[in-house]
Coordinates of N, CA and C in Angstrom, one line a residue:
X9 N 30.7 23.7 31.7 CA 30.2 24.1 30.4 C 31.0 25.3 29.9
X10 N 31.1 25.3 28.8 CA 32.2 26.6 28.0 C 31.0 27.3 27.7
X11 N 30.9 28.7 27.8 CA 29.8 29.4 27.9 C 29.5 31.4 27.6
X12 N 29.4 32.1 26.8 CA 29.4 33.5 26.7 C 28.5 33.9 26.3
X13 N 28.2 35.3 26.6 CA 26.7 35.8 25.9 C 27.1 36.7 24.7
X14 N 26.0 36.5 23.8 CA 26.2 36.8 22.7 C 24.5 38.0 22.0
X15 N 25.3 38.6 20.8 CA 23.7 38.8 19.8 C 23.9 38.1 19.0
X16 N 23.1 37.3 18.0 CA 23.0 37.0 17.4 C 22.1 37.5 16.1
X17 N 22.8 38.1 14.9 CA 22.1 38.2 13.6 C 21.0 37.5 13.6
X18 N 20.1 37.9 12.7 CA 19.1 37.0 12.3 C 19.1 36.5 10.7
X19 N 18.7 36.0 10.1 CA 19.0 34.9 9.3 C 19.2 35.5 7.9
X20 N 18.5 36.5 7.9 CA 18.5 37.7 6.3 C 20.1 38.0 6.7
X21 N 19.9 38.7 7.4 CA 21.8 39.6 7.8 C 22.7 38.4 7.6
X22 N 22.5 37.3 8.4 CA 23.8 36.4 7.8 C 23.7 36.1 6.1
X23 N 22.8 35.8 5.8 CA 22.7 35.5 4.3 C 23.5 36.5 3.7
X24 N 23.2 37.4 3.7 CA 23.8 38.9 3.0 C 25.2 38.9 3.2
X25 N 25.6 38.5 4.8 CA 27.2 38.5 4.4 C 28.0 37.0 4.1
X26 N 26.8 36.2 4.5 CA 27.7 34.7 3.6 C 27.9 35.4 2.1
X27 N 27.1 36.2 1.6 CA 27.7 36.0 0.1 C 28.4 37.2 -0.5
X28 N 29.2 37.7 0.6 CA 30.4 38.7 0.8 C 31.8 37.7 0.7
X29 N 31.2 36.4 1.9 CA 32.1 35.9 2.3 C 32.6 34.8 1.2
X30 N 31.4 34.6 0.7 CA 31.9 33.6 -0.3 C 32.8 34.5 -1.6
X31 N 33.1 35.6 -2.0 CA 33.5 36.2 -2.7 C 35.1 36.7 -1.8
X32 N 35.3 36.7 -0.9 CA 36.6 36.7 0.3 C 37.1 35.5 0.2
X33 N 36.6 34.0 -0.1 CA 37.0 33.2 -0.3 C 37.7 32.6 -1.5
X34 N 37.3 33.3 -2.4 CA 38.0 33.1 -3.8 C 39.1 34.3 -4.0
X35 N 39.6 35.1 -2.9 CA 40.6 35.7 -3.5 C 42.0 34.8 -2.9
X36 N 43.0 35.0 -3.4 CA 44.3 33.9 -2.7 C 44.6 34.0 -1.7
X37 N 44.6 33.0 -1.2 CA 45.6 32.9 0.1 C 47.1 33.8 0.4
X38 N 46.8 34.7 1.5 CA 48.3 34.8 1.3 C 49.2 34.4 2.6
X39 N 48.3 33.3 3.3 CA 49.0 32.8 4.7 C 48.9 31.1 4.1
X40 N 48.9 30.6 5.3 CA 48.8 29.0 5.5 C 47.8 28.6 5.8
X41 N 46.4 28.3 4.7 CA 45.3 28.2 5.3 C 44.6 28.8 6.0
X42 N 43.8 29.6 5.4 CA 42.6 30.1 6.2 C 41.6 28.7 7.4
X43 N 41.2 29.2 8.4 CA 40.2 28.1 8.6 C 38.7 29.5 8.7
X44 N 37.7 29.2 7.9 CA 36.9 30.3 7.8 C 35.5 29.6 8.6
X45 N 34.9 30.6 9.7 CA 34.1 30.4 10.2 C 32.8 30.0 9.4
X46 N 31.8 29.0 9.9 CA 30.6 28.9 9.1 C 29.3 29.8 9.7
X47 N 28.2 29.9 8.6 CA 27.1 31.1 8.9 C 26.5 30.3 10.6
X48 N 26.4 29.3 11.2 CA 26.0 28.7 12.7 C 27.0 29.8 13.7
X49 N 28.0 29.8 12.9 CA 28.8 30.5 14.3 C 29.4 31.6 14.4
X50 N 28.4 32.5 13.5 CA 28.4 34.1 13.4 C 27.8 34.4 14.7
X51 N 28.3 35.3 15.4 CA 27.3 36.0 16.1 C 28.4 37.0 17.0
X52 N 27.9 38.0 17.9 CA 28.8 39.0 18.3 C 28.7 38.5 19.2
X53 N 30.5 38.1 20.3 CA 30.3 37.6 21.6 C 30.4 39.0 22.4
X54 N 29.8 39.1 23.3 CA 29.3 39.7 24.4 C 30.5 40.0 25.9
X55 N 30.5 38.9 25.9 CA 31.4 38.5 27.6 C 31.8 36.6 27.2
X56 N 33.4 36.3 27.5 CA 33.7 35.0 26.8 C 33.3 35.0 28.3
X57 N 33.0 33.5 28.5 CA 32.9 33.1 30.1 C 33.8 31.6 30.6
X58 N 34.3 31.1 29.5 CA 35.0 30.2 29.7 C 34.1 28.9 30.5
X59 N 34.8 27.9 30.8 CA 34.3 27.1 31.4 C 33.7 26.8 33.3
X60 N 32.6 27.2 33.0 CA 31.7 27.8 34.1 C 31.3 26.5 35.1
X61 N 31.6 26.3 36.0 CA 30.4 25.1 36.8 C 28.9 25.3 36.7
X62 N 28.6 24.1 36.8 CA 26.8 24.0 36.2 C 26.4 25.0 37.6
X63 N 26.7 24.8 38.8 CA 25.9 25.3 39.6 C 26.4 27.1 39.6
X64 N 26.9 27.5 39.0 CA 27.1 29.1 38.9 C 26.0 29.4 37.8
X65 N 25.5 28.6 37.3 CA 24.9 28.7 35.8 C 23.3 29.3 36.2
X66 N 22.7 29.5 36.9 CA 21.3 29.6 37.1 C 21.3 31.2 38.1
X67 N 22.4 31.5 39.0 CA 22.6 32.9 39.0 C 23.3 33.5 37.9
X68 N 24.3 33.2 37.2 CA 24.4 33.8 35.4 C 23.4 34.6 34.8
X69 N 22.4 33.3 34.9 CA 21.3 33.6 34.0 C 20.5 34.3 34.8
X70 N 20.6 34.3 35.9 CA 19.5 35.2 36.6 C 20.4 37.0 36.3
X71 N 21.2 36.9 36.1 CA 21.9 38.4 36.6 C 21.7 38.8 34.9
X72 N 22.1 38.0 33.7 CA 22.1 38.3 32.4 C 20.5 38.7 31.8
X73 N 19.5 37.7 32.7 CA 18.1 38.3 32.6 C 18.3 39.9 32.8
X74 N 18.7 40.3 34.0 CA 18.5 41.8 34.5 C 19.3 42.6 33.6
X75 N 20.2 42.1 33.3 CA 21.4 43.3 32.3 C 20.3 42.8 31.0
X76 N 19.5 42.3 30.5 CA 19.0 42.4 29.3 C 17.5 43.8 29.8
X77 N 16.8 43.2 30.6 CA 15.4 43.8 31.1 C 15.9 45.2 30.9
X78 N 17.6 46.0 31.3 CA 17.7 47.1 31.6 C 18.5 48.0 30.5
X79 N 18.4 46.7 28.7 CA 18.6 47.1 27.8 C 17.5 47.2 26.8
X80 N 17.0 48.9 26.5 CA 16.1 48.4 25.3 C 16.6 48.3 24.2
X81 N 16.0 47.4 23.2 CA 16.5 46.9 22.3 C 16.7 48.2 21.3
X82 N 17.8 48.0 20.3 CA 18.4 48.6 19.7 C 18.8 48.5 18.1
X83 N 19.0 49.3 17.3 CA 19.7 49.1 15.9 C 20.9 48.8 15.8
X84 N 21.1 47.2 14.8 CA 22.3 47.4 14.4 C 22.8 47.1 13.1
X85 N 24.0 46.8 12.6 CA 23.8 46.7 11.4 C 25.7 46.2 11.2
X86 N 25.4 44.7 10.2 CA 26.9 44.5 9.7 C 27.8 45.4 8.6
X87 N 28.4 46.1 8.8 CA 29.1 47.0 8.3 C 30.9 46.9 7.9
X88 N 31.7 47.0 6.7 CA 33.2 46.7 6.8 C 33.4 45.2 7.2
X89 N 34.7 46.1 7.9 CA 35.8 44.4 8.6 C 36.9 45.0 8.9
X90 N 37.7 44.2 9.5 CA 39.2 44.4 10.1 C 39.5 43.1 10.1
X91 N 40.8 43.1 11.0 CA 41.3 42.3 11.3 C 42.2 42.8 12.5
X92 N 42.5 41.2 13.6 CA 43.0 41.1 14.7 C 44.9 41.2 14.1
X93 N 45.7 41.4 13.9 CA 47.0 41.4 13.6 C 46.7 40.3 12.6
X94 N 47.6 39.3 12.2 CA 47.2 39.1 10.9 C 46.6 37.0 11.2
X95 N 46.2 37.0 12.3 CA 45.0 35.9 13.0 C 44.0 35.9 12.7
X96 N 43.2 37.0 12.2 CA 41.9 36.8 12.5 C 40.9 38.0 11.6
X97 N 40.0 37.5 11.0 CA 39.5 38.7 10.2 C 37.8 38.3 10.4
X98 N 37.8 39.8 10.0 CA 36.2 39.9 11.0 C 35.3 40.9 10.3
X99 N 34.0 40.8 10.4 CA 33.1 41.5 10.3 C 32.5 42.6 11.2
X100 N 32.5 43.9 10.7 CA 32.6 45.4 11.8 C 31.0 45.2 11.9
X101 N 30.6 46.4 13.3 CA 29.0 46.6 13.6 C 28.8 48.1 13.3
X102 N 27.7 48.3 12.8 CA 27.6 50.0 12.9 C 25.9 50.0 13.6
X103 N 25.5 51.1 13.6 CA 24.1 51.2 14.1 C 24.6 51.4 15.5
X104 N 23.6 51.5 16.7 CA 23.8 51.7 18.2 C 25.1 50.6 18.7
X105 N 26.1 50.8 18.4 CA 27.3 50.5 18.9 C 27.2 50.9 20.5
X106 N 27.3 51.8 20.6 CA 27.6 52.7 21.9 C 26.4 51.6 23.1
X107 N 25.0 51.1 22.5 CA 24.4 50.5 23.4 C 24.8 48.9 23.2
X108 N 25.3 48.1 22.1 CA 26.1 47.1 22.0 C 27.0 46.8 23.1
X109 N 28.0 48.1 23.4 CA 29.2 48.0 24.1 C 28.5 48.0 25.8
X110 N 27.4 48.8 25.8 CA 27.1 48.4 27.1 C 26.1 47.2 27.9
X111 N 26.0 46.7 26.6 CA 25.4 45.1 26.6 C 26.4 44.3 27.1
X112 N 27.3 44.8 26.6 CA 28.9 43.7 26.5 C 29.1 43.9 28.4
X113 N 28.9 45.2 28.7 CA 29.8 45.9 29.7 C 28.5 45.1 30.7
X114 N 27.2 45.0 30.6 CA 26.7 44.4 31.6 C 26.8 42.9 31.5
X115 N 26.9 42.2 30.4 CA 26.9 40.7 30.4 C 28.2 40.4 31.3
X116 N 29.3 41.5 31.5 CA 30.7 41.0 31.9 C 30.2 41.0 33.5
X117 N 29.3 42.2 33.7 CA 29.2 42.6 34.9 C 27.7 41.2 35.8
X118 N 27.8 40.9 35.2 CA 26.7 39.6 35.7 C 27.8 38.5 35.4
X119 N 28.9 38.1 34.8 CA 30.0 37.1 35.1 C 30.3 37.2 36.5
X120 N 30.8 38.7 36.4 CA 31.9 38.7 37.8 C 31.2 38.7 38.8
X121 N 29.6 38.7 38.7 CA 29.1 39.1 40.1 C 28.3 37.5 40.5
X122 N 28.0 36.6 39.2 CA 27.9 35.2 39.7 C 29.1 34.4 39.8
X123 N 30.3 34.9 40.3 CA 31.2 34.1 40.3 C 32.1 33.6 39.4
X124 N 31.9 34.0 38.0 CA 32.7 33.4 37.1 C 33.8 34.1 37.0
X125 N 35.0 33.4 36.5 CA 36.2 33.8 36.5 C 36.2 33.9 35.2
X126 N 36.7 35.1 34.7 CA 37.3 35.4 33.6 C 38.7 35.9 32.8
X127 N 38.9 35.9 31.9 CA 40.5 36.3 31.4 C 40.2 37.7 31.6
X128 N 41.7 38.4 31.6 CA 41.8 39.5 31.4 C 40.6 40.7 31.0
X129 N 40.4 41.7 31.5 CA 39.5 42.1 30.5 C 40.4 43.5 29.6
X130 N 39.6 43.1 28.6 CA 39.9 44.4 27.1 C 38.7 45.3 26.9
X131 N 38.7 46.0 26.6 CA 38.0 47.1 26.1 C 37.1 46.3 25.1
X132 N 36.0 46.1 24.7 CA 35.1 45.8 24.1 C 35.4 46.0 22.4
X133 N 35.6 45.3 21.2 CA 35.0 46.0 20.3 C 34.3 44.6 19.3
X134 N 33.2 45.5 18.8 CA 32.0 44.9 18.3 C 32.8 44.2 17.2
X135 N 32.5 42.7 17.2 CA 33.3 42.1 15.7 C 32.4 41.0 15.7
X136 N 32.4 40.2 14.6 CA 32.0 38.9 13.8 C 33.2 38.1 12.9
X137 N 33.7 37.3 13.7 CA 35.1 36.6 13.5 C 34.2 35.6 11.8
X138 N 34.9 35.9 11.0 CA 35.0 35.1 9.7 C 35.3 34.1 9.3
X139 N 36.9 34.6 9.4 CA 38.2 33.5 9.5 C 39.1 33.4 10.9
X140 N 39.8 32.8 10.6 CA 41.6 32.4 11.4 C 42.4 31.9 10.8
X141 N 43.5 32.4 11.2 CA 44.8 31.3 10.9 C 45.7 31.4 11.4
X142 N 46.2 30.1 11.9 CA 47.3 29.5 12.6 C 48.7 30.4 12.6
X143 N 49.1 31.1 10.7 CA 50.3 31.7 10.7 C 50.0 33.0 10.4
X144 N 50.8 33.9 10.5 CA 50.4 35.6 10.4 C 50.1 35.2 8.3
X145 N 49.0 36.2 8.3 CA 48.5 36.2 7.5 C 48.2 38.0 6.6
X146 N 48.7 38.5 5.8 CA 48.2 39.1 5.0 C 46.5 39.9 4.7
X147 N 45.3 39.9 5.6 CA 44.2 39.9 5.6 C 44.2 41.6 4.9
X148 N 45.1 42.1 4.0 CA 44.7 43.4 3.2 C 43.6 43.6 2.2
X149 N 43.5 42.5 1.3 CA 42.5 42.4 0.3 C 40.7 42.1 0.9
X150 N 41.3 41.1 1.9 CA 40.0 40.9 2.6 C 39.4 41.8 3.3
X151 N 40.2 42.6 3.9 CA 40.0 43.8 4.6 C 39.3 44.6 3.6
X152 N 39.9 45.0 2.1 CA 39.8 45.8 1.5 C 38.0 45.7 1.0
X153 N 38.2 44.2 0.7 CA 36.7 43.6 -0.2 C 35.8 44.3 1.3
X154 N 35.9 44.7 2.5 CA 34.7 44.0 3.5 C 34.5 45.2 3.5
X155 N 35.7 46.6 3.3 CA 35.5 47.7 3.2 C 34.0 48.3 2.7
X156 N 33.7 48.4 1.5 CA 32.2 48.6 1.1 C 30.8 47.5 1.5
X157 N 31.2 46.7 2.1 CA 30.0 45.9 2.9 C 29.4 46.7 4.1
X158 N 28.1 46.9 3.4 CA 27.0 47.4 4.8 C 25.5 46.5 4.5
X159 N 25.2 45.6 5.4 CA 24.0 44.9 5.4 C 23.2 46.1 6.1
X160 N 21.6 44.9 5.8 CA 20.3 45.9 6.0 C 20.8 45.9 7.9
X161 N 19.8 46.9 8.5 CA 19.7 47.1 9.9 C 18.7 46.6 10.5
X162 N 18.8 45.4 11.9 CA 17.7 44.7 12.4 C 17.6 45.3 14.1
X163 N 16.7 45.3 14.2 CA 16.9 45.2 15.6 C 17.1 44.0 17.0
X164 N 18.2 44.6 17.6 CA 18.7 43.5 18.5 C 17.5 43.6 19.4
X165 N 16.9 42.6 19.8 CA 15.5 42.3 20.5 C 16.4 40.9 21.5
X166 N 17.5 40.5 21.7 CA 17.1 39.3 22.7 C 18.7 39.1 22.6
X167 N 19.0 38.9 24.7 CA 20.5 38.6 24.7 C 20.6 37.2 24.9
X168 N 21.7 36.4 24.5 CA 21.4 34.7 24.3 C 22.6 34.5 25.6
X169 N 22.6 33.5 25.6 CA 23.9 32.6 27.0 C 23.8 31.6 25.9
X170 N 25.1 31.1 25.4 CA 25.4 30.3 24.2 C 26.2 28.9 24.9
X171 N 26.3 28.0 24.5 CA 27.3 27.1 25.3 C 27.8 26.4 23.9
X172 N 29.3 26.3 24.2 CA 30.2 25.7 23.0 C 30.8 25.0 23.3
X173 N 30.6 23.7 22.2 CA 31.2 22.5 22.1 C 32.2 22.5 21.2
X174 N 33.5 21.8 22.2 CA 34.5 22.5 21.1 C 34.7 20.5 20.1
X175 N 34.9 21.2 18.9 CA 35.4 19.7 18.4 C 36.4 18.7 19.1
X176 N 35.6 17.2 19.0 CA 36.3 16.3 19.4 C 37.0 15.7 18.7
X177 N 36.1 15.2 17.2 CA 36.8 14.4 16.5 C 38.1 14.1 15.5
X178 N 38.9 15.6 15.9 CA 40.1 15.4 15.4 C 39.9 15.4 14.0
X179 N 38.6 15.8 13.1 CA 38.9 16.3 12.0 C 38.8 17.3 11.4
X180 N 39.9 17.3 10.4 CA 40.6 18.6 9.6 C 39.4 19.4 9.6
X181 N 39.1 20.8 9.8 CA 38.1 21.9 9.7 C 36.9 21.3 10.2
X182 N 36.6 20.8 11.0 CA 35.6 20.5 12.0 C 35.3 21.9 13.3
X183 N 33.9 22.5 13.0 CA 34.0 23.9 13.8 C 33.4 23.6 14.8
X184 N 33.6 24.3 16.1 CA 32.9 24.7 17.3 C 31.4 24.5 17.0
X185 N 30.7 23.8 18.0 CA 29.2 23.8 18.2 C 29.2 24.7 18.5
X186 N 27.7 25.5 18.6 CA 27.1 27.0 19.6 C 26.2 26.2 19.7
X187 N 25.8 26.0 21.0 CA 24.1 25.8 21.1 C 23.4 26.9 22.2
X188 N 22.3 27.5 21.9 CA 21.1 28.6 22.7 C 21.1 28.0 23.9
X189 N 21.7 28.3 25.0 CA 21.4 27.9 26.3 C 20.5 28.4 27.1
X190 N 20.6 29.9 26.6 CA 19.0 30.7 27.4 C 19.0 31.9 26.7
X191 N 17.7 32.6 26.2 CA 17.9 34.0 25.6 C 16.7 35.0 26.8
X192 N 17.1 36.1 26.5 CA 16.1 36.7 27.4 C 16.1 38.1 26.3
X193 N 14.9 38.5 26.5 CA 14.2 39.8 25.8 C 15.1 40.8 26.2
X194 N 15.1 42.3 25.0 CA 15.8 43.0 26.1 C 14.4 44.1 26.3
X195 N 14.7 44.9 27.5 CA 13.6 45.9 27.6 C 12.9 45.6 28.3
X196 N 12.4 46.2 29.1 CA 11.2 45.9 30.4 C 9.7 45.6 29.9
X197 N 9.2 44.5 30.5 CA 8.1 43.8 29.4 C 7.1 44.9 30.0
X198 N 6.1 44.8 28.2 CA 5.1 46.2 28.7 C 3.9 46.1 29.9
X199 N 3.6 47.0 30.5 CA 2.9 46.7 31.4 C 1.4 46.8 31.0

């Protein structure tokens, strides 16, 4: 299973930046085709986990239970954008960043301790991928528009284990499934 933990927005906050996004969509192209992410597969990944054996999958989830139990939930909020060099453009986080990153820092730390192998590790930074594209691309204007974007603030209440299906059928802009493979609360349930 292809597999990473994620937060996922809730359904007001993506609305608010689909219709950012759809106004980033009508400025020109200045690469070769954007391929722009759809509102299903917004969400902040956490820890990528790559393709996991089913039997590592149930200590995963047991270890990503405890890294959530020992996060209380938090404020966050879509804010800006950047971009990766000129591949990839994205949506910034503001609000409790600092407890974001150590969401990230324990979802990794429950990979490596159920066995999963992972790439390289980087330094964490909070993003919501938009677009891509294939050739270096120009992303200044886009950048510029995402600049004054700040959605409302929700509270992150629950870490997900996502599993992605990547397209089969060989057609043009056909995107990655996400499907909820397990979510857990964050915060120690009240007594």
């Amino acid at each position: 299973m292809r597999l990473f933990a994620a937060v996922l927005p809730p359904e007001n906050v993506t609305a608010e930046l689909a219709s950012v996004v759809d106004e980033l969509r009508k400025l020109p192209e200045t690469g070769q085709g954007l391929r722009w992410t759809g509102r299903p597969g917004w969400h902040f990944t956490l820890a990528f986990y790559g393709e996991v054996d089913e039997d590592l999958v149930p200590d995963l989830s047991a270890r990503l239970e405890r890294a959530a139990r020992r996060t209380d939930p938090f404020p966050l909020s879509l804010r800006g954008g950047g971009r990766f060099g000129g591949r990839a453009l994205w949506a910034g986080a503001a609000g409790d960043v600092r407890t974001l990153r150590l969401l990230a820092e324990r979802a990794g730390a429950a990979g490596r301790k159920a066995g999963v192998e992972r790439e390289e590790h980087r330094r964490y930074r909070p993003h919501l991928t938009l677009a891509r594209s294939r050739e270096e691309t120009d992303f200044t204007q886009y950048v510029s528009t995402l600049d004054g974007f700040e959605g409302r603030a929700w509270t992150v209440g629950e870490l997900c284990l996502m599993r992605s299906r990547l397209p089969a059928s060989g057609v043009p802009g056909e995107q990655p499934r996400y499907e909820v493979h397990g979510r857990w609360p964050l915060g120690r349930p009240a007594a």
